[in-house]
């Protein structure tokens, strides 16, 4: 493991910075060909190579500090609220009294911070494969990594796939998969065997939420994820999306699935975190999530839906009438 | 007026292309400092300078053809559906039987195309200041400029502010202001006297919709627009937003206002265009808009709302608890 930080990093710039707009970070990837979002870099704060990926932290001029893994923006201080709050409260506000929650990935701690707002939660496990992400978040993103400080949290550094296999059946009320894109170390987290392990680890009527790419860019990946989830999860299976400016195309989606058991209606939150303000005193107010935006997140543009599916009126996802120019 | 097009344009590249990623267009502006969206250019198709602005059209590698005014992306073939459909159907689906509609700006014709889907409409006026935009759209964006072909359309090339002043009181059921950003030729279209003219030109209970920037980037501009509109319009005043990947921060907002008269509930469309499929035969299906996403567009993230206003439960817009890092 090679780690550079502070002043030494500046001498040897990562390719994504030096190769495009001088002094700007540009996010170029085969996952979004022909476009790139660029952010002006004030200072590179950390640069390292873990056993799994390249890790970069820089101070931007207008988005606060930015965390980048393998050239892809994971979070900025300015808009991380949208992702962390939505991926957490969409599932947890959809079930009554979540008690045991597992987070897979999410090494920055932001999802933990949001899970910890729920006073019903008694136990929060997190399995993150890359310790460097945790360490870097604690050093540079204290308002995100604060999630690790909750006494209900147990950290497991390791492979989420292996961790899940060892979990006794029916353990968790909710599992949140906060992964990077399905190219690289997170690939397995988008495949059917992994979804099977998730379903097994959940109690009847338990819920899982995983990040599920952009409807503007990745309809085929999303169609595969939806099809896989419909085979594995026998309860509700719904797709939601939200705005995150620094993610490609400015949006990110979420796959929400429930196991067979008590009915879960993801579109109508029954456990509204924004109605209970006890968490606000210690953690500050929610910046993005509220019950209205929860329900709105399940409304998809016409190009992303085609007909009604059998599952609770959720629309099937198709690209058939999408981009025909 | 200096016009270059075809091969001659390639020799003299516009600054926004040559100065950043070679062969890519980058959108850099003081309106979104410290960030830029870049799109790979396959071929420059047109480059000219009108009396009002620089006009650029290029073929991109993954977003189809792209129209740029003064360095700012106005539309791409891939995602123009989201903007055109939302700015049009949000107002027109909120009132019964719109008959007379005025479009200010919108020289590409896309809003006309969408207005023309409404079979109740008898008369569509459009006032666009820049003839070059119309000509370029007809030449390079036929699926957008098709809006001009509707027999109900009357084109007025001129200043929208002056045009409105000459409109008899109470003429229109709906006015759509499809302007560029409030820097440059469109500045007046965001000021109080113009809103006053709009209100006067509308019948009682008539509606107007104007593009109203990004909640992620321009909260202060939006606050000013909302405050101005609340003073001028005595009916409903609501802010909505939607996803448009190639606009800065990936979203664009809309200000929807009704004049005093029959109550307008913008959040609950009473004139659903997606329930009437007569327009689909000639114009193809809607790609983005549907009644669900209409209502969802009015749900704002917590950072953009603060308390309830007196107007039909619409939330006031504030930055108080926004970006505190």
Tab-separated table of N, CA and C in Angstrom, chain A residues 19-22 24 26 28 32-40 60-65 77-79 81-82 85 143 215-218 241-246 249-251 267 274 285-293 295-305 308 313 315 321-325, chain B residues 19-22 24 26 28 32-40 60-65 77-79 81-82 85 143 215-218 241-246 249-251 267 274 285-293 295-305 308 313 315 321-325:
chain	number	residue	atom	x	y	z
A	19	UNK	N	-4.436	15.697	-16.795
A	19	UNK	CA	-4.636	15.447	-18.218
A	19	UNK	C	-5.719	16.316	-18.859
A	20	UNK	N	-6.528	17.004	-18.088
A	20	UNK	CA	-7.623	17.742	-18.699
A	20	UNK	C	-7.500	19.246	-18.446
A	21	UNK	N	-8.501	19.881	-17.866
A	21	UNK	CA	-8.377	21.314	-17.614
A	21	UNK	C	-7.299	21.497	-16.543
A	22	UNK	N	-6.264	22.254	-16.843
A	22	UNK	CA	-5.184	22.387	-15.852
A	22	UNK	C	-5.720	22.925	-14.532
A	24	UNK	N	-7.918	21.507	-12.709
A	24	UNK	CA	-9.273	21.012	-12.468
A	24	UNK	C	-9.247	19.489	-12.449
A	26	UNK	N	-11.232	16.225	-13.593
A	26	UNK	CA	-12.264	15.854	-14.562
A	26	UNK	C	-12.596	14.374	-14.428
A	28	UNK	N	-13.749	11.311	-16.056
A	28	UNK	CA	-13.926	10.682	-17.360
A	28	UNK	C	-13.981	9.174	-17.149
A	32	UNK	N	-19.722	6.707	-18.668
A	32	UNK	CA	-20.440	7.874	-19.217
A	32	UNK	C	-19.576	8.493	-20.312
A	33	UNK	N	-19.512	7.794	-21.455
A	33	UNK	CA	-18.640	8.237	-22.544
A	33	UNK	C	-19.078	9.582	-23.110
A	34	UNK	N	-18.102	10.359	-23.582
A	34	UNK	CA	-18.422	11.588	-24.289
A	34	UNK	C	-18.801	12.756	-23.419
A	35	UNK	N	-18.732	12.610	-22.100
A	35	UNK	CA	-19.008	13.735	-21.220
A	35	UNK	C	-18.146	13.642	-19.971
A	36	UNK	N	-17.954	14.757	-19.333
A	36	UNK	CA	-17.141	14.792	-18.121
A	36	UNK	C	-17.555	15.988	-17.286
A	37	UNK	N	-17.652	15.774	-15.984
A	37	UNK	CA	-17.876	16.900	-15.086
A	37	UNK	C	-16.522	17.266	-14.494
A	38	UNK	N	-16.237	18.557	-14.463
A	38	UNK	CA	-14.953	19.014	-13.951
A	38	UNK	C	-15.165	19.927	-12.751
A	39	UNK	N	-14.289	19.791	-11.763
A	39	UNK	CA	-14.374	20.615	-10.558
A	39	UNK	C	-13.007	21.249	-10.321
A	40	UNK	N	-13.003	22.520	-10.034
A	40	UNK	CA	-11.755	23.251	-9.841
A	40	UNK	C	-11.106	22.825	-8.525
A	60	UNK	N	-11.943	21.551	-3.168
A	60	UNK	CA	-12.403	22.219	-4.381
A	60	UNK	C	-12.702	23.677	-4.075
A	61	UNK	N	-12.889	24.455	-5.109
A	61	UNK	CA	-13.132	25.878	-4.846
A	61	UNK	C	-14.591	26.158	-4.504
A	62	UNK	N	-15.518	25.318	-4.959
A	62	UNK	CA	-16.935	25.624	-4.695
A	62	UNK	C	-17.764	24.436	-4.189
A	63	UNK	N	-17.202	23.241	-4.094
A	63	UNK	CA	-17.958	22.076	-3.611
A	63	UNK	C	-17.409	21.521	-2.297
A	64	UNK	N	-16.586	22.305	-1.580
A	64	UNK	CA	-15.986	21.803	-0.353
A	64	UNK	C	-14.972	20.720	-0.673
A	65	UNK	N	-14.704	19.850	0.281
A	65	UNK	CA	-13.761	18.758	0.043
A	65	UNK	C	-14.443	17.658	-0.775
A	77	UNK	N	-18.602	17.696	-0.093
A	77	UNK	CA	-19.260	18.215	1.108
A	77	UNK	C	-20.536	18.974	0.766
A	78	UNK	N	-20.593	19.518	-0.438
A	78	UNK	CA	-21.742	20.348	-0.778
A	78	UNK	C	-23.004	19.552	-1.072
A	79	UNK	N	-22.864	18.385	-1.704
A	79	UNK	CA	-24.091	17.681	-2.080
A	79	UNK	C	-24.212	16.262	-1.531
A	81	UNK	N	-25.296	15.325	1.171
A	81	UNK	CA	-26.543	15.174	1.923
A	81	UNK	C	-27.612	14.449	1.104
A	82	UNK	N	-27.698	14.770	-0.183
A	82	UNK	CA	-28.769	14.200	-1.007
A	82	UNK	C	-28.629	12.682	-1.080
A	85	UNK	N	-28.753	10.860	2.676
A	85	UNK	CA	-30.074	10.892	3.308
A	85	UNK	C	-31.079	10.043	2.540
A	143	UNK	N	-17.491	15.555	9.367
A	143	UNK	CA	-18.952	15.677	9.463
A	143	UNK	C	-19.656	14.515	8.775
A	215	UNK	N	-30.814	6.769	-14.593
A	215	UNK	CA	-31.759	6.432	-15.669
A	215	UNK	C	-31.377	7.097	-16.986
A	216	UNK	N	-30.612	8.198	-16.929
A	216	UNK	CA	-30.217	8.878	-18.165
A	216	UNK	C	-29.075	8.152	-18.866
A	217	UNK	N	-28.279	7.397	-18.107
A	217	UNK	CA	-27.048	6.826	-18.660
A	217	UNK	C	-27.035	5.307	-18.701
A	218	UNK	N	-27.728	4.667	-17.777
A	218	UNK	CA	-27.479	3.240	-17.544
A	218	UNK	C	-28.743	2.411	-17.513
A	241	UNK	N	-35.237	7.624	-7.586
A	241	UNK	CA	-34.075	8.398	-8.037
A	241	UNK	C	-34.069	9.757	-7.389
A	242	UNK	N	-32.896	10.368	-7.390
A	242	UNK	CA	-32.795	11.707	-6.810
A	242	UNK	C	-31.686	12.494	-7.488
A	243	UNK	N	-31.688	13.786	-7.224
A	243	UNK	CA	-30.696	14.708	-7.775
A	243	UNK	C	-29.431	14.721	-6.916
A	244	UNK	N	-28.273	14.471	-7.535
A	244	UNK	CA	-26.972	14.681	-6.893
A	244	UNK	C	-26.078	15.332	-7.949
A	245	UNK	N	-25.874	16.653	-7.853
A	245	UNK	CA	-25.200	17.384	-8.941
A	245	UNK	C	-23.851	16.819	-9.372
A	246	UNK	N	-23.066	16.283	-8.448
A	246	UNK	CA	-21.724	15.846	-8.838
A	246	UNK	C	-21.665	14.376	-9.263
A	249	UNK	N	-24.628	12.794	-14.989
A	249	UNK	CA	-25.984	13.149	-15.421
A	249	UNK	C	-26.785	13.816	-14.312
A	250	UNK	N	-26.169	14.033	-13.156
A	250	UNK	CA	-26.817	14.798	-12.090
A	250	UNK	C	-27.859	14.048	-11.292
A	251	UNK	N	-27.979	12.748	-11.526
A	251	UNK	CA	-28.942	11.963	-10.740
A	251	UNK	C	-28.325	10.628	-10.325
A	267	UNK	N	-43.467	3.627	-1.397
A	267	UNK	CA	-43.809	4.967	-1.876
A	267	UNK	C	-44.461	5.848	-0.814
A	274	UNK	N	-38.718	12.843	9.506
A	274	UNK	CA	-38.812	14.302	9.590
A	274	UNK	C	-39.947	14.753	10.514
A	285	UNK	N	-30.207	19.407	11.432
A	285	UNK	CA	-31.397	19.084	10.645
A	285	UNK	C	-31.049	18.298	9.383
A	286	UNK	N	-32.001	17.542	8.891
A	286	UNK	CA	-31.869	16.943	7.569
A	286	UNK	C	-31.745	18.057	6.545
A	287	UNK	N	-30.838	17.900	5.604
A	287	UNK	CA	-30.658	18.947	4.595
A	287	UNK	C	-31.488	18.678	3.345
A	288	UNK	N	-31.725	17.414	3.049
A	288	UNK	CA	-32.365	17.075	1.776
A	288	UNK	C	-33.683	16.321	1.951
A	289	UNK	N	-33.643	15.218	2.716
A	289	UNK	CA	-34.787	14.299	2.787
A	289	UNK	C	-35.979	14.898	3.517
A	290	UNK	N	-37.166	14.650	3.007
A	290	UNK	CA	-38.400	14.853	3.742
A	290	UNK	C	-39.432	13.873	3.161
A	291	UNK	N	-40.555	13.731	3.826
A	291	UNK	CA	-41.520	12.703	3.408
A	291	UNK	C	-42.076	12.963	2.014
A	292	UNK	N	-42.218	14.242	1.640
A	292	UNK	CA	-42.712	14.555	0.295
A	292	UNK	C	-41.746	14.095	-0.785
A	293	UNK	N	-40.468	14.373	-0.546
A	293	UNK	CA	-39.476	14.031	-1.566
A	293	UNK	C	-39.248	12.521	-1.604
A	295	UNK	N	-41.732	10.242	-1.414
A	295	UNK	CA	-42.725	9.725	-2.365
A	295	UNK	C	-42.424	10.165	-3.794
A	296	UNK	N	-41.970	11.419	-3.946
A	296	UNK	CA	-41.682	11.949	-5.283
A	296	UNK	C	-40.565	11.169	-5.979
A	297	UNK	N	-39.655	10.601	-5.182
A	297	UNK	CA	-38.496	9.906	-5.753
A	297	UNK	C	-38.898	8.682	-6.582
A	298	UNK	N	-40.122	8.187	-6.374
A	298	UNK	CA	-40.573	7.002	-7.103
A	298	UNK	C	-41.300	7.347	-8.407
A	299	UNK	N	-41.471	8.622	-8.681
A	299	UNK	CA	-42.108	9.045	-9.932
A	299	UNK	C	-41.042	9.138	-11.018
A	300	UNK	N	-41.159	8.319	-12.031
A	300	UNK	CA	-40.144	8.247	-13.079
A	300	UNK	C	-40.632	8.931	-14.345
A	301	UNK	N	-39.691	9.469	-15.126
A	301	UNK	CA	-40.075	10.018	-16.427
A	301	UNK	C	-40.606	8.925	-17.347
A	302	UNK	N	-41.369	9.341	-18.340
A	302	UNK	CA	-42.037	8.374	-19.210
A	302	UNK	C	-41.068	7.441	-19.921
A	303	UNK	N	-39.869	7.958	-20.293
A	303	UNK	CA	-38.944	7.082	-21.016
A	303	UNK	C	-38.474	5.920	-20.163
A	304	UNK	N	-38.614	6.045	-18.856
A	304	UNK	CA	-38.118	5.002	-17.963
A	304	UNK	C	-39.209	4.050	-17.495
A	305	UNK	N	-40.393	4.244	-17.979
A	305	UNK	CA	-41.438	3.318	-17.560
A	305	UNK	C	-42.215	2.806	-18.773
A	308	UNK	N	-47.610	-1.165	-16.513
A	308	UNK	CA	-47.612	-1.419	-15.089
A	308	UNK	C	-47.146	-2.844	-14.837
A	313	UNK	N	-48.260	-1.761	-8.580
A	313	UNK	CA	-48.349	-0.619	-9.481
A	313	UNK	C	-47.021	0.006	-9.852
A	315	UNK	N	-43.921	0.774	-11.982
A	315	UNK	CA	-43.751	0.733	-13.409
A	315	UNK	C	-42.509	-0.050	-13.775
A	321	UNK	N	-38.900	3.558	-25.709
A	321	UNK	CA	-39.266	4.820	-26.354
A	321	UNK	C	-38.354	5.951	-25.892
A	322	UNK	N	-37.122	5.620	-25.603
A	322	UNK	CA	-36.206	6.583	-25.014
A	322	UNK	C	-35.584	7.486	-26.067
A	323	UNK	N	-34.420	7.191	-26.449
A	323	UNK	CA	-33.592	8.135	-27.205
A	323	UNK	C	-33.577	7.714	-28.665
A	324	UNK	N	-34.451	8.337	-29.439
A	324	UNK	CA	-34.655	7.829	-30.797
A	324	UNK	C	-34.128	8.779	-31.857
A	325	UNK	N	-33.314	9.757	-31.484
A	325	UNK	CA	-32.840	10.717	-32.488
A	325	UNK	C	-31.721	10.089	-33.315
B	19	UNK	N	-10.140	26.146	-25.559
B	19	UNK	CA	-9.379	26.510	-24.366
B	19	UNK	C	-9.344	25.429	-23.295
B	20	UNK	N	-10.154	24.413	-23.410
B	20	UNK	CA	-10.198	23.426	-22.332
B	20	UNK	C	-9.780	22.030	-22.802
B	21	UNK	N	-10.612	21.029	-22.644
B	21	UNK	CA	-10.224	19.703	-23.102
B	21	UNK	C	-10.191	19.729	-24.628
B	22	UNK	N	-9.066	19.411	-25.242
B	22	UNK	CA	-9.008	19.495	-26.707
B	22	UNK	C	-10.094	18.628	-27.337
B	24	UNK	N	-13.221	18.918	-26.893
B	24	UNK	CA	-14.422	18.873	-26.074
B	24	UNK	C	-14.953	20.290	-25.893
B	26	UNK	N	-16.555	22.801	-23.245
B	26	UNK	CA	-16.698	22.936	-21.792
B	26	UNK	C	-17.499	24.176	-21.461
B	28	UNK	N	-18.196	26.856	-19.070
B	28	UNK	CA	-17.642	27.570	-17.920
B	28	UNK	C	-18.328	28.922	-17.827
B	32	UNK	N	-21.855	29.475	-12.488
B	32	UNK	CA	-21.559	28.221	-11.768
B	32	UNK	C	-20.043	28.100	-11.640
B	33	UNK	N	-19.479	28.942	-10.777
B	33	UNK	CA	-18.016	28.977	-10.653
B	33	UNK	C	-17.460	27.650	-10.140
B	34	UNK	N	-16.238	27.320	-10.572
B	34	UNK	CA	-15.541	26.160	-10.013
B	34	UNK	C	-15.995	24.827	-10.540
B	35	UNK	N	-16.891	24.814	-11.533
B	35	UNK	CA	-17.283	23.544	-12.128
B	35	UNK	C	-17.604	23.752	-13.600
B	36	UNK	N	-17.522	22.675	-14.346
B	36	UNK	CA	-17.804	22.753	-15.779
B	36	UNK	C	-18.240	21.382	-16.256
B	37	UNK	N	-19.265	21.369	-17.101
B	37	UNK	CA	-19.651	20.125	-17.748
B	37	UNK	C	-19.042	20.157	-19.144
B	38	UNK	N	-18.443	19.050	-19.548
B	38	UNK	CA	-17.799	18.988	-20.853
B	38	UNK	C	-18.440	17.901	-21.700
B	39	UNK	N	-18.583	18.182	-22.986
B	39	UNK	CA	-19.176	17.227	-23.919
B	39	UNK	C	-18.233	17.073	-25.106
B	40	UNK	N	-17.990	15.839	-25.481
B	40	UNK	CA	-17.067	15.565	-26.576
B	40	UNK	C	-17.680	15.995	-27.912
B	60	UNK	N	-22.311	16.150	-31.031
B	60	UNK	CA	-21.554	15.536	-29.938
B	60	UNK	C	-21.467	14.038	-30.166
B	61	UNK	N	-20.608	13.392	-29.393
B	61	UNK	CA	-20.463	11.950	-29.621
B	61	UNK	C	-21.547	11.152	-28.915
B	62	UNK	N	-22.125	11.673	-27.824
B	62	UNK	CA	-23.127	10.868	-27.102
B	62	UNK	C	-24.416	11.624	-26.740
B	63	UNK	N	-24.513	12.924	-27.026
B	63	UNK	CA	-25.735	13.668	-26.697
B	63	UNK	C	-26.460	14.184	-27.941
B	64	UNK	N	-26.131	13.652	-29.106
B	64	UNK	CA	-26.748	14.152	-30.330
B	64	UNK	C	-26.238	15.552	-30.642
B	65	UNK	N	-27.019	16.322	-31.390
B	65	UNK	CA	-26.612	17.692	-31.704
B	65	UNK	C	-26.880	18.599	-30.496
B	77	UNK	N	-30.023	17.046	-28.166
B	77	UNK	CA	-31.089	16.166	-28.660
B	77	UNK	C	-31.434	15.078	-27.651
B	78	UNK	N	-30.470	14.705	-26.822
B	78	UNK	CA	-30.705	13.603	-25.902
B	78	UNK	C	-31.603	13.951	-24.725
B	79	UNK	N	-31.463	15.166	-24.200
B	79	UNK	CA	-32.244	15.451	-22.994
B	79	UNK	C	-33.178	16.662	-23.120
B	81	UNK	N	-36.053	16.785	-24.199
B	81	UNK	CA	-37.422	16.394	-23.857
B	81	UNK	C	-37.799	16.814	-22.441
B	82	UNK	N	-36.875	16.666	-21.500
B	82	UNK	CA	-37.198	16.948	-20.093
B	82	UNK	C	-37.570	18.411	-19.915
B	85	UNK	N	-40.829	19.544	-22.289
B	85	UNK	CA	-42.103	18.979	-21.847
B	85	UNK	C	-42.528	19.543	-20.493
B	143	UNK	N	-36.469	18.077	-35.431
B	143	UNK	CA	-37.437	17.452	-34.519
B	143	UNK	C	-37.821	18.399	-33.381
B	215	UNK	N	-31.817	25.064	-7.900
B	215	UNK	CA	-31.813	25.214	-6.431
B	215	UNK	C	-30.449	24.908	-5.834
B	216	UNK	N	-29.629	24.125	-6.543
B	216	UNK	CA	-28.287	23.808	-6.019
B	216	UNK	C	-27.319	24.972	-6.186
B	217	UNK	N	-27.584	25.839	-7.169
B	217	UNK	CA	-26.601	26.865	-7.530
B	217	UNK	C	-27.071	28.284	-7.294
B	218	UNK	N	-28.358	28.527	-7.405
B	218	UNK	CA	-28.834	29.900	-7.537
B	218	UNK	C	-29.957	30.229	-6.578
B	241	UNK	N	-39.165	21.789	-10.039
B	241	UNK	CA	-37.833	21.535	-10.609
B	241	UNK	C	-37.811	20.177	-11.275
B	242	UNK	N	-36.848	20.007	-12.166
B	242	UNK	CA	-36.721	18.717	-12.829
B	242	UNK	C	-35.271	18.458	-13.208
B	243	UNK	N	-35.015	17.215	-13.587
B	243	UNK	CA	-33.683	16.784	-13.998
B	243	UNK	C	-33.440	17.082	-15.473
B	244	UNK	N	-32.343	17.795	-15.774
B	244	UNK	CA	-31.868	17.951	-17.158
B	244	UNK	C	-30.345	17.780	-17.096
B	245	UNK	N	-29.831	16.622	-17.489
B	245	UNK	CA	-28.407	16.316	-17.270
B	245	UNK	C	-27.430	17.360	-17.787
B	246	UNK	N	-27.731	17.998	-18.925
B	246	UNK	CA	-26.742	18.914	-19.492
B	246	UNK	C	-26.912	20.355	-19.016
B	249	UNK	N	-25.488	21.627	-12.666
B	249	UNK	CA	-25.951	20.902	-11.476
B	249	UNK	C	-27.004	19.849	-11.827
B	250	UNK	N	-27.311	19.706	-13.108
B	250	UNK	CA	-28.193	18.613	-13.531
B	250	UNK	C	-29.666	18.846	-13.297
B	251	UNK	N	-30.034	20.049	-12.874
B	251	UNK	CA	-31.450	20.343	-12.669
B	251	UNK	C	-31.784	21.729	-13.203
B	267	UNK	N	-50.070	21.831	-8.331
B	267	UNK	CA	-49.511	20.527	-7.943
B	267	UNK	C	-50.358	19.350	-8.399
B	274	UNK	N	-51.280	13.363	-20.706
B	274	UNK	CA	-50.911	11.966	-20.897
B	274	UNK	C	-52.125	11.039	-20.868
B	285	UNK	N	-44.826	9.882	-28.792
B	285	UNK	CA	-45.167	9.888	-27.367
B	285	UNK	C	-44.345	10.919	-26.592
B	286	UNK	N	-44.895	11.364	-25.490
B	286	UNK	CA	-44.117	12.156	-24.546
B	286	UNK	C	-42.959	11.305	-24.049
B	287	UNK	N	-41.783	11.890	-23.956
B	287	UNK	CA	-40.625	11.122	-23.496
B	287	UNK	C	-40.407	11.257	-21.997
B	288	UNK	N	-40.786	12.401	-21.458
B	288	UNK	CA	-40.451	12.675	-20.050
B	288	UNK	C	-41.682	12.905	-19.179
B	289	UNK	N	-42.552	13.825	-19.606
B	289	UNK	CA	-43.652	14.276	-18.746
B	289	UNK	C	-44.720	13.209	-18.553
B	290	UNK	N	-45.228	13.122	-17.332
B	290	UNK	CA	-46.466	12.413	-17.046
B	290	UNK	C	-47.078	13.052	-15.796
B	291	UNK	N	-48.302	12.709	-15.482
B	291	UNK	CA	-48.993	13.390	-14.385
B	291	UNK	C	-48.319	13.159	-13.039
B	292	UNK	N	-47.725	11.966	-12.859
B	292	UNK	CA	-47.033	11.690	-11.594
B	292	UNK	C	-45.828	12.602	-11.413
B	293	UNK	N	-45.046	12.748	-12.498
B	293	UNK	CA	-43.829	13.546	-12.384
B	293	UNK	C	-44.178	15.033	-12.311
B	295	UNK	N	-46.680	16.292	-10.438
B	295	UNK	CA	-46.861	16.563	-9.004
B	295	UNK	C	-45.545	16.450	-8.241
B	296	UNK	N	-44.720	15.460	-8.621
B	296	UNK	CA	-43.446	15.250	-7.923
B	296	UNK	C	-42.514	16.453	-8.065
B	297	UNK	N	-42.645	17.179	-9.185
B	297	UNK	CA	-41.743	18.302	-9.461
B	297	UNK	C	-41.861	19.418	-8.421
B	298	UNK	N	-42.965	19.431	-7.671
B	298	UNK	CA	-43.164	20.486	-6.677
B	298	UNK	C	-42.630	20.107	-5.294
B	299	UNK	N	-42.130	18.882	-5.155
B	299	UNK	CA	-41.556	18.449	-3.879
B	299	UNK	C	-40.091	18.886	-3.839
B	300	UNK	N	-39.759	19.757	-2.912
B	300	UNK	CA	-38.409	20.309	-2.847
B	300	UNK	C	-37.625	19.683	-1.700
B	301	UNK	N	-36.299	19.608	-1.852
B	301	UNK	CA	-35.485	19.150	-0.736
B	301	UNK	C	-35.571	20.110	0.445
B	302	UNK	N	-35.243	19.602	1.622
B	302	UNK	CA	-35.421	20.393	2.843
B	302	UNK	C	-34.626	21.688	2.822
B	303	UNK	N	-33.422	21.668	2.202
B	303	UNK	CA	-32.631	22.898	2.221
B	303	UNK	C	-33.305	24.020	1.447
B	304	UNK	N	-34.234	23.681	0.576
B	304	UNK	CA	-34.873	24.689	-0.262
B	304	UNK	C	-36.233	25.134	0.279
B	305	UNK	N	-36.601	24.613	1.403
B	305	UNK	CA	-37.883	25.054	1.942
B	305	UNK	C	-37.745	25.455	3.412
B	308	UNK	N	-44.179	26.828	5.971
B	308	UNK	CA	-45.239	26.846	4.977
B	308	UNK	C	-45.613	28.291	4.692
B	313	UNK	N	-50.140	25.959	0.818
B	313	UNK	CA	-49.160	25.022	1.360
B	313	UNK	C	-47.841	24.983	0.632
B	315	UNK	N	-44.139	25.723	-0.078
B	315	UNK	CA	-43.074	26.038	0.845
B	315	UNK	C	-42.300	27.258	0.384
B	321	UNK	N	-30.629	26.807	6.083
B	321	UNK	CA	-29.982	25.607	6.608
B	321	UNK	C	-29.305	24.813	5.496
B	322	UNK	N	-28.820	25.520	4.493
B	322	UNK	CA	-28.284	24.855	3.316
B	322	UNK	C	-26.856	24.379	3.522
B	323	UNK	N	-25.927	25.116	3.040
B	323	UNK	CA	-24.567	24.638	2.885
B	323	UNK	C	-23.719	25.244	3.981
B	324	UNK	N	-23.504	24.468	5.038
B	324	UNK	CA	-22.885	25.046	6.223
B	324	UNK	C	-21.468	24.535	6.471
B	325	UNK	N	-20.859	23.881	5.488
B	325	UNK	CA	-19.510	23.340	5.725
B	325	UNK	C	-18.468	24.436	5.611
